[in-house]
Each structure stands twice: as C-alpha cells, then as structure tokens.
mmCIF file of C-alpha atoms in Angstrom:
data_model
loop_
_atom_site.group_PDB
_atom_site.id
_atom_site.type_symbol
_atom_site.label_atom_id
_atom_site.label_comp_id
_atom_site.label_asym_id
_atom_site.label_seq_id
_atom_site.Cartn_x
_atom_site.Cartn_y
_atom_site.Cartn_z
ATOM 1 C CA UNK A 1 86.848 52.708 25.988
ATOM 2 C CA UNK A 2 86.767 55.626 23.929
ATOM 3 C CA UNK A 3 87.158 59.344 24.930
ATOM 4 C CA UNK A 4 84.175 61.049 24.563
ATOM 5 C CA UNK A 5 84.928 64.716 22.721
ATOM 6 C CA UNK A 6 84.864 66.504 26.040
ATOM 7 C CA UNK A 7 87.268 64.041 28.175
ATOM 8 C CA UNK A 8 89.428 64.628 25.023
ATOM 9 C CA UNK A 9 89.005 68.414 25.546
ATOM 10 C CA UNK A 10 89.603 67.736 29.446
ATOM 11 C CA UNK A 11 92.982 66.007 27.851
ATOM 12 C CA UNK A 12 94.249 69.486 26.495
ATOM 13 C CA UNK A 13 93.380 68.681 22.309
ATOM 14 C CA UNK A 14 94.607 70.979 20.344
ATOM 15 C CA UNK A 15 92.866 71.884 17.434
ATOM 16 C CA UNK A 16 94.917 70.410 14.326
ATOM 17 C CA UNK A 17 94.545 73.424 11.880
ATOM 18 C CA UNK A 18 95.980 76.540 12.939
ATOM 19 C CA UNK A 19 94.554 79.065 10.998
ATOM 20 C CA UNK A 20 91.230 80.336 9.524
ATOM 21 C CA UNK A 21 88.634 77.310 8.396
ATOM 22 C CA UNK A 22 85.968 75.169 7.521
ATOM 23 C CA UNK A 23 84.121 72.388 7.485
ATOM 24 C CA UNK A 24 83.203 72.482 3.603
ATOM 25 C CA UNK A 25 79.320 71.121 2.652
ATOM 26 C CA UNK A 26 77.791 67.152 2.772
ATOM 27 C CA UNK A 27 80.532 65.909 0.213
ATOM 28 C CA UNK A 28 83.176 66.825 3.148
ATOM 29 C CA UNK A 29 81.875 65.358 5.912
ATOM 30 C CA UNK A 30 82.793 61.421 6.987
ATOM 31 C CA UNK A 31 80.529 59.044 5.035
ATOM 32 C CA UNK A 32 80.100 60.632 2.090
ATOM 33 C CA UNK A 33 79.908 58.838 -0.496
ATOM 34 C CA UNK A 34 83.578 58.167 -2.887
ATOM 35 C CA UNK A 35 83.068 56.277 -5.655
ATOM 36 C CA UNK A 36 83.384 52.780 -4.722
ATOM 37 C CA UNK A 37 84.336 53.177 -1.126
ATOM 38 C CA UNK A 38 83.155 56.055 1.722
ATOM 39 C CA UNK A 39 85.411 59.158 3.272
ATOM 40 C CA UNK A 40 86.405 57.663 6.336
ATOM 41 C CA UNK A 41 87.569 61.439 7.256
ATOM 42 C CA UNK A 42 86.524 65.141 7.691
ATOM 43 C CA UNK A 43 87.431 67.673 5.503
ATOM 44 C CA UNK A 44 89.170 71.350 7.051
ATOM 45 C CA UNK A 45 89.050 73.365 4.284
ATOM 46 C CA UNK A 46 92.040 76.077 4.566
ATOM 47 C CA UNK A 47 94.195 78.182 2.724
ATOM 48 C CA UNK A 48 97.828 76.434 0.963
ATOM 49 C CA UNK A 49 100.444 76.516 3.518
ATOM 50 C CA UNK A 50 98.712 76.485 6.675
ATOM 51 C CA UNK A 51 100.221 74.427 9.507
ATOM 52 C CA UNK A 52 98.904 71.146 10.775
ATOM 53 C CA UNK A 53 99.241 70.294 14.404
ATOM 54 C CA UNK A 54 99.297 67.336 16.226
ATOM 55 C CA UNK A 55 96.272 67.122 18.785
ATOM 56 C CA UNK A 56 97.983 64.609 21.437
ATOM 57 C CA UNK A 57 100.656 63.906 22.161
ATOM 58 C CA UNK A 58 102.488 60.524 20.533
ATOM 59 C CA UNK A 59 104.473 58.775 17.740
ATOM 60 C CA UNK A 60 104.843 59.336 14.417
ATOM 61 C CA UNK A 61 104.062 55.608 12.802
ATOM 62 C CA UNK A 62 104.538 56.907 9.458
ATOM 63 C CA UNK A 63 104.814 59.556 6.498
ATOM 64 C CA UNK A 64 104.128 58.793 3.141
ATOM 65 C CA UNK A 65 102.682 59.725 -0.332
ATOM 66 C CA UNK A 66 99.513 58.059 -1.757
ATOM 67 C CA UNK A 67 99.373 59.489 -5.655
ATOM 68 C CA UNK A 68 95.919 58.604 -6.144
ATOM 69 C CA UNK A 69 94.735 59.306 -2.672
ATOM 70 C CA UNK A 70 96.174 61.342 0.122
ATOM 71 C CA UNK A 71 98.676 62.658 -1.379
ATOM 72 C CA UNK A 72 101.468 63.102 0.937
ATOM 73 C CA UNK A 73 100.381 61.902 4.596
ATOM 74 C CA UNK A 74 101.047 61.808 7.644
ATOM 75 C CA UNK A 75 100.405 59.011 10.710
ATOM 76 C CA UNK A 76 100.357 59.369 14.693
ATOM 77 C CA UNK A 77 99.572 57.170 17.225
ATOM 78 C CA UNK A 78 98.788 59.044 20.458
ATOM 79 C CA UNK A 79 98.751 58.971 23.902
ATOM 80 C CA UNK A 80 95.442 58.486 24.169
ATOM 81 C CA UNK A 81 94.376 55.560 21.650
ATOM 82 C CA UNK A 82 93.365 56.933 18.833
ATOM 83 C CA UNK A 83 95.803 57.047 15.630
ATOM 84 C CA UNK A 84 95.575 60.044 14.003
ATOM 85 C CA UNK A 85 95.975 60.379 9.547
ATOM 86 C CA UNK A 86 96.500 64.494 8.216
ATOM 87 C CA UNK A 87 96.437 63.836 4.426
ATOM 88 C CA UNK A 88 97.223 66.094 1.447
ATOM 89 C CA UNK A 89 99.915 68.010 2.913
ATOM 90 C CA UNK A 90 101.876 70.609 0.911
ATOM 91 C CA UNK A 91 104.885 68.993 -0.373
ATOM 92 C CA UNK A 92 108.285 69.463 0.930
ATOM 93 C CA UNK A 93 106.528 70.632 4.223
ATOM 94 C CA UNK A 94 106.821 67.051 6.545
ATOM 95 C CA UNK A 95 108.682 68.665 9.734
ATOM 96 C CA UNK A 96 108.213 64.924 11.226
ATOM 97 C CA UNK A 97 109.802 61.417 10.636
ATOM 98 C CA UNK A 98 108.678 57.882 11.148
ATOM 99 C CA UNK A 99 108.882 56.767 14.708
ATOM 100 C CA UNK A 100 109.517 60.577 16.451
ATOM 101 C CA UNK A 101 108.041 61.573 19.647
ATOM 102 C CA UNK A 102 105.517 64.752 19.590
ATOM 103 C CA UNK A 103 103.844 67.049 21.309
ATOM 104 C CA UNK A 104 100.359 68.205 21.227
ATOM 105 C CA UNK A 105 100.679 71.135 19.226
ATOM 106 C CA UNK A 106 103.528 70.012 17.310
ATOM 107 C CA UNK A 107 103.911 71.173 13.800
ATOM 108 C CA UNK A 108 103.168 67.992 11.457
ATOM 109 C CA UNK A 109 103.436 69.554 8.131
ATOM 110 C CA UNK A 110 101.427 72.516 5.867
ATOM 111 C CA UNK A 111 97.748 71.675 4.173
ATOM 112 C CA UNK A 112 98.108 71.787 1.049
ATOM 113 C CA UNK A 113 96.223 69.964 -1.836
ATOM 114 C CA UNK A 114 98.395 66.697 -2.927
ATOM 115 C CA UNK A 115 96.927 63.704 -4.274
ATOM 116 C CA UNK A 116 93.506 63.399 -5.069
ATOM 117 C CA UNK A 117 92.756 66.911 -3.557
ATOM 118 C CA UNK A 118 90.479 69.896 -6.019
ATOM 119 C CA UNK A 119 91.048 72.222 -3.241
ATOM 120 C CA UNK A 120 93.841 73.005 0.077
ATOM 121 C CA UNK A 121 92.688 71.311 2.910
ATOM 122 C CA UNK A 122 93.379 68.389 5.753
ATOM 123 C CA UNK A 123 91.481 65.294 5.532
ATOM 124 C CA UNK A 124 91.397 64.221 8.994
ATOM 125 C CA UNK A 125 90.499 60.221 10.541
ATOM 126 C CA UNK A 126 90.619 59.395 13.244
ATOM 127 C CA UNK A 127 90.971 55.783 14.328
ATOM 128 C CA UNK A 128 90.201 53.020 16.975
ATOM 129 C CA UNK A 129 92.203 50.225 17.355
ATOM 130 C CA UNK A 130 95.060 50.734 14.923
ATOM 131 C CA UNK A 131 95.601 52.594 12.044
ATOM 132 C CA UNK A 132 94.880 49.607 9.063
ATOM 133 C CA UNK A 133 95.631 47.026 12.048
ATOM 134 C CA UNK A 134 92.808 44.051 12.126
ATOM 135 C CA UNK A 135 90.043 45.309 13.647
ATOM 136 C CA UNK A 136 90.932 48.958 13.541
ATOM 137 C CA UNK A 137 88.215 51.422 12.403
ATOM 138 C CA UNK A 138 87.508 54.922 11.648
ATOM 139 C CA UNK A 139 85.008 56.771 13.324
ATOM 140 C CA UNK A 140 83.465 60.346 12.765
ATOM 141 C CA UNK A 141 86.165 62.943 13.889
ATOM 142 C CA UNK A 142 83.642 65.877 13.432
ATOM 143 C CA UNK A 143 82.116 65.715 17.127
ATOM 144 C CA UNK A 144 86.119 65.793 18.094
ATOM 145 C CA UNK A 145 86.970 68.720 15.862
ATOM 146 C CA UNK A 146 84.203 70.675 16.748
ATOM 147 C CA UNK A 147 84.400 70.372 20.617
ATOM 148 C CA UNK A 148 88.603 70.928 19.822
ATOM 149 C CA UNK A 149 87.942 74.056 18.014
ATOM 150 C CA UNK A 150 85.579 75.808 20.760
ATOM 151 C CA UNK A 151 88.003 74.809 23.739
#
C-alpha cells in the first residue's frame, strides 16, 4: 500500500524546500489544466536559488534537462515507494548524480525557473509504481507537502 501523509510524517519527511514558500493559486495545484495534458505536480513557489531537499531517503534514478518542460530535473526513488521528480532547478546547481545514494534532507539542487517555468519554483510529483514505468502514476503530493511542512 501507500503511506498515508502522516505514516510518511511518522517516517521522518523532510520538507523538500528549505526556505520561505508557497503553494501559488488553482493553476499550481495537481490537475490543473496544461494545454493538452494535466500538471501531474504541485507547485512551491520560492525565491531563485533556494535549496531542494530530498524527503526520504533513496537513489538518484536520474538528472536531466527537458527544454520544453522541466527544465533541468531531477529523479529519486526512495525508501519508501514512491519516486520522487524536483523540476526546474537553477542551472549549474545538480549536487547529485544518476544512481547515488541520499539522505533525507540531502541537498538535490537550487529552484530555480528552467524550462517551461514564468516564475522560481519546484514542481513536485510524486509517484506510485515507477517513475514512467508501466503502470506507474502520479498522485496529488499536496496532502504530503502540507502534513511535511507542519511536522
């Protein structure tokens, strides 16, 4: 099954924007509406330069850049299940590589506003099932970010 927000809590999450935020309006949250497709994240709207953490523990399955789209990105499948996508980061900021082990609390990189980004901020999915694997999903990481930032 699926950790509920407060098992995840329980599980010592760490809160994966370390500095002052947001959650933004409607157009932020997951679902909205993207064109032809939906957000399949949650906005945290934060200033340039503020660092991204990793909430669990895990593996780095991948960093990347998506032009169009996420901008430069970063992957992690955790301990617990879930894999974990932090787009738009600043560039030059990755201070993690494909296939390294991390803490929860690690350092993944600075928010910035790469790719198809109008403002600094992490889009943040979380997935079920794989990252892109068959039958992997995204589900609504705003429950998770909200119990994460109160803990």
């Amino acid at each position: 099954g699926v950790p509920t927000p407060a098992q995840t809590v329980a599980m010592g999450a760490v809160f994966p924007v370390a500095g002052p935020h947001n959650f933004g309006g409607p157009e932020d949250r997951y679902g909205a509406p993207r064109g032809t497709h939906i957000h399949e994240g949650q906005d945290v709207l934060t200033a340039e330069g503020t660092p991204v953490l990793a909430p669990f523990a895990g593996t780095i399955s991948s960093t990347n850049y998506q032009a169009g789209g996420a901008g430069y990105y970063v992957v992690e499948h955790t301990a617990v299940g879930f894999d974990l996508m932090f787009a738009h980061c600043q560039a030059g900021t990755f201070a993690v590589a494909s296939e390294q082990s991390v803490a929860a609390g690690a350092l993944l990189c600075h928010a910035g506003q790469t790719g198809d980004a109008t403002a600094p901020h992490l889009h943040f999915e979380m997935w079920v099932g794989g990252w892109w694997a068959p039958g992997g999903h995204t589900i609504d990481p705003l429950p998770y970010l909200e119990a994460w930032e109160h803990a």
